[in-house]
mmCIF file of C-alpha atoms and ligand atoms in Angstrom:
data_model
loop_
_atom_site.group_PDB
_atom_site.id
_atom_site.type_symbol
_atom_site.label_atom_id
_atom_site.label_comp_id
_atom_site.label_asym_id
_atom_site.label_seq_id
_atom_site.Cartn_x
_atom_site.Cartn_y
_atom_site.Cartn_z
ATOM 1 C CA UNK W 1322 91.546 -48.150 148.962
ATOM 2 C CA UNK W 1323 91.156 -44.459 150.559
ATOM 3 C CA UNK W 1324 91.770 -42.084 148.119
ATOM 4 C CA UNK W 1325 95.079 -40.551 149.844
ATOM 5 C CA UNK W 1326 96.338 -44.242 148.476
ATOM 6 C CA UNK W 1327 98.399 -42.545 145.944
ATOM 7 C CA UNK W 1328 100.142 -39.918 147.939
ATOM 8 C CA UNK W 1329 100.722 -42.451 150.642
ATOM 9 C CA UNK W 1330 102.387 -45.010 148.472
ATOM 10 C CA UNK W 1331 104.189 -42.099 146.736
ATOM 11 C CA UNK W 1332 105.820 -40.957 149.703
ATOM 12 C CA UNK W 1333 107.093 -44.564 150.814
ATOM 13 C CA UNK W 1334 108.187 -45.244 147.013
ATOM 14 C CA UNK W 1335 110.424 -41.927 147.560
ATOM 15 C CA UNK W 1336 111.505 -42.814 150.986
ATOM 16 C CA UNK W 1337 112.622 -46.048 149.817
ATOM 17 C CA UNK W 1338 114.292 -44.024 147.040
ATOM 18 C CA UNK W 1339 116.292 -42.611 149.254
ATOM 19 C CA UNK W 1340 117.618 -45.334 151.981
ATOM 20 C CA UNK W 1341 119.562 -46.463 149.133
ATOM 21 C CA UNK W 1342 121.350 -43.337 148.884
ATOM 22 C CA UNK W 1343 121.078 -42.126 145.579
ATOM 23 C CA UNK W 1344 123.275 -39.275 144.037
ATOM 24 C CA UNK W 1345 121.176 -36.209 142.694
ATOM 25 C CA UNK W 1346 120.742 -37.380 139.133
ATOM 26 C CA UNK W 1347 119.493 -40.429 140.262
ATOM 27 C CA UNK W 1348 116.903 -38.946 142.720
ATOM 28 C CA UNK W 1349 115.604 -36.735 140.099
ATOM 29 C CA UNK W 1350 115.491 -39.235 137.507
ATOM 30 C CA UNK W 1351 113.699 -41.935 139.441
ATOM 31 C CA UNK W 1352 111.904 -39.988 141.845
ATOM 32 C CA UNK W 1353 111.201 -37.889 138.653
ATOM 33 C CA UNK W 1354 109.246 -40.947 137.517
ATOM 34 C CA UNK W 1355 107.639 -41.507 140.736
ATOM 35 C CA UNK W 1356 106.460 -37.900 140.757
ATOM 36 C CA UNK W 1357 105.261 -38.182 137.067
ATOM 37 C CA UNK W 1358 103.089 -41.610 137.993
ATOM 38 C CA UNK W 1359 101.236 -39.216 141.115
ATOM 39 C CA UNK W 1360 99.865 -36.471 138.859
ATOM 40 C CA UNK W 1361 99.013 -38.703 136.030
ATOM 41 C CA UNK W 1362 96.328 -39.126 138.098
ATOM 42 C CA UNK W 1363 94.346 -35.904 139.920
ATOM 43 C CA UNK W 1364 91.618 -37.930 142.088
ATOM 44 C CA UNK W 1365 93.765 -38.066 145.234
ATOM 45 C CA UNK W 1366 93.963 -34.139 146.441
ATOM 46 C CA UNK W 1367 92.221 -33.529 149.467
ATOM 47 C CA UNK W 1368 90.053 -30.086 148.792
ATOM 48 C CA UNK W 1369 91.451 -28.614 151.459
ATOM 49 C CA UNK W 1370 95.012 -28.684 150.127
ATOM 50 C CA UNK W 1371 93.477 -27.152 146.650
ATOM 51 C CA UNK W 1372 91.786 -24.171 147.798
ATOM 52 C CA UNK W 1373 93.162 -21.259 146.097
ATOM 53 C CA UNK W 1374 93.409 -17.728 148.181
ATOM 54 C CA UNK W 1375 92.432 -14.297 146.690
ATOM 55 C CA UNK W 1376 95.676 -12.352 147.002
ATOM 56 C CA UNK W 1377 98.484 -15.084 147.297
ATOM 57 C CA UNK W 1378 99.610 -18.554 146.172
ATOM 58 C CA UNK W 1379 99.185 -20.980 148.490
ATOM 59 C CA UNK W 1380 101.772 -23.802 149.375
ATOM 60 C CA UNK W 1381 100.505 -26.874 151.690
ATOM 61 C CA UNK W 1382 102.547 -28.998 153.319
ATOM 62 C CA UNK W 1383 101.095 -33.031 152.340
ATOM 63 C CA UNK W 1384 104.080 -34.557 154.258
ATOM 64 C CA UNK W 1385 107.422 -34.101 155.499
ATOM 65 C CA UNK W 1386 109.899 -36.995 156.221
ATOM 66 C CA UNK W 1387 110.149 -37.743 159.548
ATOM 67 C CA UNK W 1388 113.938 -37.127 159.317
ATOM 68 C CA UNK W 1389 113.430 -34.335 156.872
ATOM 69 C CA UNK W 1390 114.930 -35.857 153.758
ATOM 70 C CA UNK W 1391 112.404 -34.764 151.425
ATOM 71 C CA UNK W 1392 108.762 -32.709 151.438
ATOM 72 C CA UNK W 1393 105.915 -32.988 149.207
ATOM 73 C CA UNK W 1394 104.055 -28.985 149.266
ATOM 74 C CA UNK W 1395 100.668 -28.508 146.828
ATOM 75 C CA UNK W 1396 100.884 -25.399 144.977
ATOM 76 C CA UNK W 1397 98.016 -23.617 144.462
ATOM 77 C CA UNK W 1398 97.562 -20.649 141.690
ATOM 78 C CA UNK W 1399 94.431 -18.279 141.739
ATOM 79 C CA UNK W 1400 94.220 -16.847 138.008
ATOM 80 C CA UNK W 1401 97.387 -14.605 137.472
ATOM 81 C CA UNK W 1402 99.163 -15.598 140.579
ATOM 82 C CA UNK W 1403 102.894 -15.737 140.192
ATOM 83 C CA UNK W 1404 105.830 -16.595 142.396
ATOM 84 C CA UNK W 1405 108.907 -13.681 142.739
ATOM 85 C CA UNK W 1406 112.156 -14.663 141.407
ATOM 86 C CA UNK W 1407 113.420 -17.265 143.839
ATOM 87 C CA UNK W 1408 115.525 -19.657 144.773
ATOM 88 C CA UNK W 1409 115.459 -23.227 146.231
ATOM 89 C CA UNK W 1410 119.323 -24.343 147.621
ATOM 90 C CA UNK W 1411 118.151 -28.019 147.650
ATOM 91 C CA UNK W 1412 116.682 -29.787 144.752
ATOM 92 C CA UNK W 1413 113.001 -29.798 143.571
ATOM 93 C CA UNK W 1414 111.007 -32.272 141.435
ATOM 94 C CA UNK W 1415 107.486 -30.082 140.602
ATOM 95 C CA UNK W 1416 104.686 -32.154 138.697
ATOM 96 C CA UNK W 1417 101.934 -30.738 136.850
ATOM 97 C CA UNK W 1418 98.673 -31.727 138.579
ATOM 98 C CA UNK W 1419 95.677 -29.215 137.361
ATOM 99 C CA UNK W 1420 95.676 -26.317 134.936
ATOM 100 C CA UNK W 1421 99.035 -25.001 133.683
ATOM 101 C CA UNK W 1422 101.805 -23.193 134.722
ATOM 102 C CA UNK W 1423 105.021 -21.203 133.213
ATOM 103 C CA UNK W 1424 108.644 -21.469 134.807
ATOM 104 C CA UNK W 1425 111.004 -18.909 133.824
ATOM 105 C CA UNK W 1426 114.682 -19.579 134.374
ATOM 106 C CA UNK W 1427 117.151 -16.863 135.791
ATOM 107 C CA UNK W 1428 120.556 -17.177 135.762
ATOM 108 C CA UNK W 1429 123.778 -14.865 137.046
ATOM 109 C CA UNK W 1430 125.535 -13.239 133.872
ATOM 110 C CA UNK W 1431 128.350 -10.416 134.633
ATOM 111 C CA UNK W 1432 127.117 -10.180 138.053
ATOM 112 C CA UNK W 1433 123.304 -9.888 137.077
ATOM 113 C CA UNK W 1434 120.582 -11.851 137.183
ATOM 114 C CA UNK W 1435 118.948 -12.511 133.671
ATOM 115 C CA UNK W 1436 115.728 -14.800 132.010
ATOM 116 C CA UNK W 1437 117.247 -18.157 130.507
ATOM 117 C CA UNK W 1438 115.731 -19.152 127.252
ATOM 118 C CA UNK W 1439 112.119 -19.013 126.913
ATOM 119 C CA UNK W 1440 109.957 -19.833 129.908
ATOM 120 C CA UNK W 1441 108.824 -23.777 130.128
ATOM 121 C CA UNK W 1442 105.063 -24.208 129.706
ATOM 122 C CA UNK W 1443 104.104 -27.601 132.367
ATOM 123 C CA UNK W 1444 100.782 -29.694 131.523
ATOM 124 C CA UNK W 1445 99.503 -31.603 134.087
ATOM 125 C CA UNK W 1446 101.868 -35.020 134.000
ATOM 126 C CA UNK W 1447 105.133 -32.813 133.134
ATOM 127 C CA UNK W 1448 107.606 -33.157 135.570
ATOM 128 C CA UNK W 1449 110.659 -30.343 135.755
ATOM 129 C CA UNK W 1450 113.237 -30.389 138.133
ATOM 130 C CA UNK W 1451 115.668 -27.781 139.604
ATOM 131 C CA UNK W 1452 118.266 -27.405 142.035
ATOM 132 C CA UNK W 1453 121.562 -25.452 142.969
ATOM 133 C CA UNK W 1454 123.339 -28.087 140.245
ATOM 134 C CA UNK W 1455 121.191 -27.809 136.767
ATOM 135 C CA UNK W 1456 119.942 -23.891 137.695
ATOM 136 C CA UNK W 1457 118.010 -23.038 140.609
ATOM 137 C CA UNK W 1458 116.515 -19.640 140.768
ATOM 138 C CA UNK W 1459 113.230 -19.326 138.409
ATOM 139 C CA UNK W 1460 109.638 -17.757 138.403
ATOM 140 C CA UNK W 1461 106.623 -19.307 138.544
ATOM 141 C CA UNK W 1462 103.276 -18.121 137.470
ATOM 142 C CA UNK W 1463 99.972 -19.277 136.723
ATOM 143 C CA UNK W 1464 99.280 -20.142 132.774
ATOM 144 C CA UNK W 1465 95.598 -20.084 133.263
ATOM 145 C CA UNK W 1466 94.067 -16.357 133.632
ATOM 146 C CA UNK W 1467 90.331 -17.758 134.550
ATOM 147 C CA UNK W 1468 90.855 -21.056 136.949
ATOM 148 C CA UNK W 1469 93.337 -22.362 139.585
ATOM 149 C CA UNK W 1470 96.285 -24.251 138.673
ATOM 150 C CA UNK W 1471 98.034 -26.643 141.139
ATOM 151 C CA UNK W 1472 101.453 -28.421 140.603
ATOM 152 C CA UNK W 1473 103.072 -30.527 143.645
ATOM 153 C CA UNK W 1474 106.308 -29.911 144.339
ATOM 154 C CA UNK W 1475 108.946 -32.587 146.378
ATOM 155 C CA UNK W 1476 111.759 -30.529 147.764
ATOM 156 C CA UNK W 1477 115.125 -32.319 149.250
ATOM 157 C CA UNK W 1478 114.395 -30.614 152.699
ATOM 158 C CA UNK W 1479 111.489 -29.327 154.611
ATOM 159 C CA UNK W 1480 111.166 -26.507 152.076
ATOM 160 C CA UNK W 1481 109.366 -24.048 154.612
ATOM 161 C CA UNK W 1482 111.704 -24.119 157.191
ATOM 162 C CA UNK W 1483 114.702 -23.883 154.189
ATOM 163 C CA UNK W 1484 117.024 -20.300 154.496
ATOM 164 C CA UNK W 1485 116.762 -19.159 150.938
ATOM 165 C CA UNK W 1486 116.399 -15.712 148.878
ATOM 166 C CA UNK W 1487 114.029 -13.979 146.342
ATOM 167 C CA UNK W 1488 115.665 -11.789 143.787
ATOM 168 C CA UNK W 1489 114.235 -8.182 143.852
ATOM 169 C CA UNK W 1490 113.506 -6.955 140.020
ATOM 170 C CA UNK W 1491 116.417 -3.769 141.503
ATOM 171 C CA UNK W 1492 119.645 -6.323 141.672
ATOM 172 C CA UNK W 1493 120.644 -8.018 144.591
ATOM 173 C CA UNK W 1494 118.925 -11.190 146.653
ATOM 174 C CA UNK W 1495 116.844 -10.935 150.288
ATOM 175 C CA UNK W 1496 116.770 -13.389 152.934
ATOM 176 C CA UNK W 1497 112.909 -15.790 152.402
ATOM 177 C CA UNK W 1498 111.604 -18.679 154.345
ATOM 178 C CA UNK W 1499 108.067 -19.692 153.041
ATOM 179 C CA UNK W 1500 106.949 -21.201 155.805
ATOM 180 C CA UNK W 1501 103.650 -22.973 155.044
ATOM 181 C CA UNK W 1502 100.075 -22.204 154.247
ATOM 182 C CA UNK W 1503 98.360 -25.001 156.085
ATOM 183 C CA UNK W 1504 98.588 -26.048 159.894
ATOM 184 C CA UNK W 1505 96.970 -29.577 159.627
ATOM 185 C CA UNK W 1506 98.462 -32.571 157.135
ATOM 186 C CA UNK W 1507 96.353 -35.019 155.384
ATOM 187 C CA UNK W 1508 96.065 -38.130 157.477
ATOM 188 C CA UNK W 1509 97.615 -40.694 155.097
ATOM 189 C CA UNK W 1510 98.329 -43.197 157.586
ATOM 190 C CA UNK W 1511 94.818 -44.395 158.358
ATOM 191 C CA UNK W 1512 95.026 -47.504 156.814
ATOM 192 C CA UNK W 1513 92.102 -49.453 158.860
ATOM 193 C CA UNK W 1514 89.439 -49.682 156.132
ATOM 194 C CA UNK W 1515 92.000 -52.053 154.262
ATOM 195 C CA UNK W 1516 91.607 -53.982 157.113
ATOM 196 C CA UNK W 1517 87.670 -54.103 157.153
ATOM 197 C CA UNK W 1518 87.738 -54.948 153.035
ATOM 198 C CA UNK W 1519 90.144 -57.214 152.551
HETATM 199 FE FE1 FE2 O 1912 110.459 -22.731 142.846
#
């Protein structure tokens, strides 16, 4: 078994998910649980989708659905990396993989945009979900001050290519795409050396 095994069958569990056309709850719920079974385990992530840079977060693209239903991104923190305040317009599943991260919740109160309870601390195997229906704008940042952190994130779109908006500290929202930090995907389709070892 190639160790892209688990991403691979992840991605095929969720696409299977999803032919039966499953209403939001549902898809967060169960793919929720398919999410949480991936990072129970952190022996699958190529290096090159872990490697932190100096001055940003990074966000790699592991696989898109070839009709765009869903996208799995890797996250990666340096030490004191953090996300702006941002929204998603499409719901998110992100699962705890390495290190530890804080989400901060935002929501609209007399026309301005305000923190939400305390901010959720994720270990790696938490799962938290968001989306346009149960609160979607937050802010992520990096829990650990001296090491990476890296949570995976499935997304019910491309997510790069998604029209959405950060939320400037001064009031008001501006136009984001992310886009993606990688140009290459992790091949997880090779599947020959099953065929050698039976
Ligand atoms: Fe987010």
């Amino acid at each position: 078994m190639s160790a892209l095994a688990p991403l691979r069958e992840f991605v095929v569990d969720f696409a299977r998910l999803l032919d039966t056309h499953p209403d939001e709850p549902r898809i967060l719920e169960e793919g929720g649980a398919l999410l949480r079974r991936l990072v129970a385990r952190d022996d699958w992530l190529p290096d090159a989708y872990a490697r932190p840079h100096p001055e940003r977060y990074q966000q790699f693209l592991l696989h898109a659905d070839s009709t765009e239903r869903f996208s799995v991104v890797s996250f990666v923190w340096g030490p004191g990396q953090a996300t702006p305040v941002h929204d998603h317009t499409v719901w998110g599943l992100i699962g705890m993989l390495r290190g530890a991260e804080y989400s901060q919740a935002y929501r609209e109160r007399h026309g301005e945009l305000r923190p939400e309870g305390e901010p959720s601390w994720l270990a790696p195997g938490d799962v938290q979900a968001v989306s346009p229906r149960i609160g979607d704008v937050h802010r992520v940042h990096n829990a650990c001050d001296d090491r990476v952190s890296i949570s995976i994130h499935v997304y019910g779109a491309n997510i790069g290519a998604v029209r959405r908006h950060t939320y400037p500290a001064g009031g008001g929202r501006k136009p984001f795409v992310s886009g993606y930090s990688n140009t290459q995907l992790p091949n997880l389709w090779d599947r020959s050396a099953e065929l050698h070892h039976p």
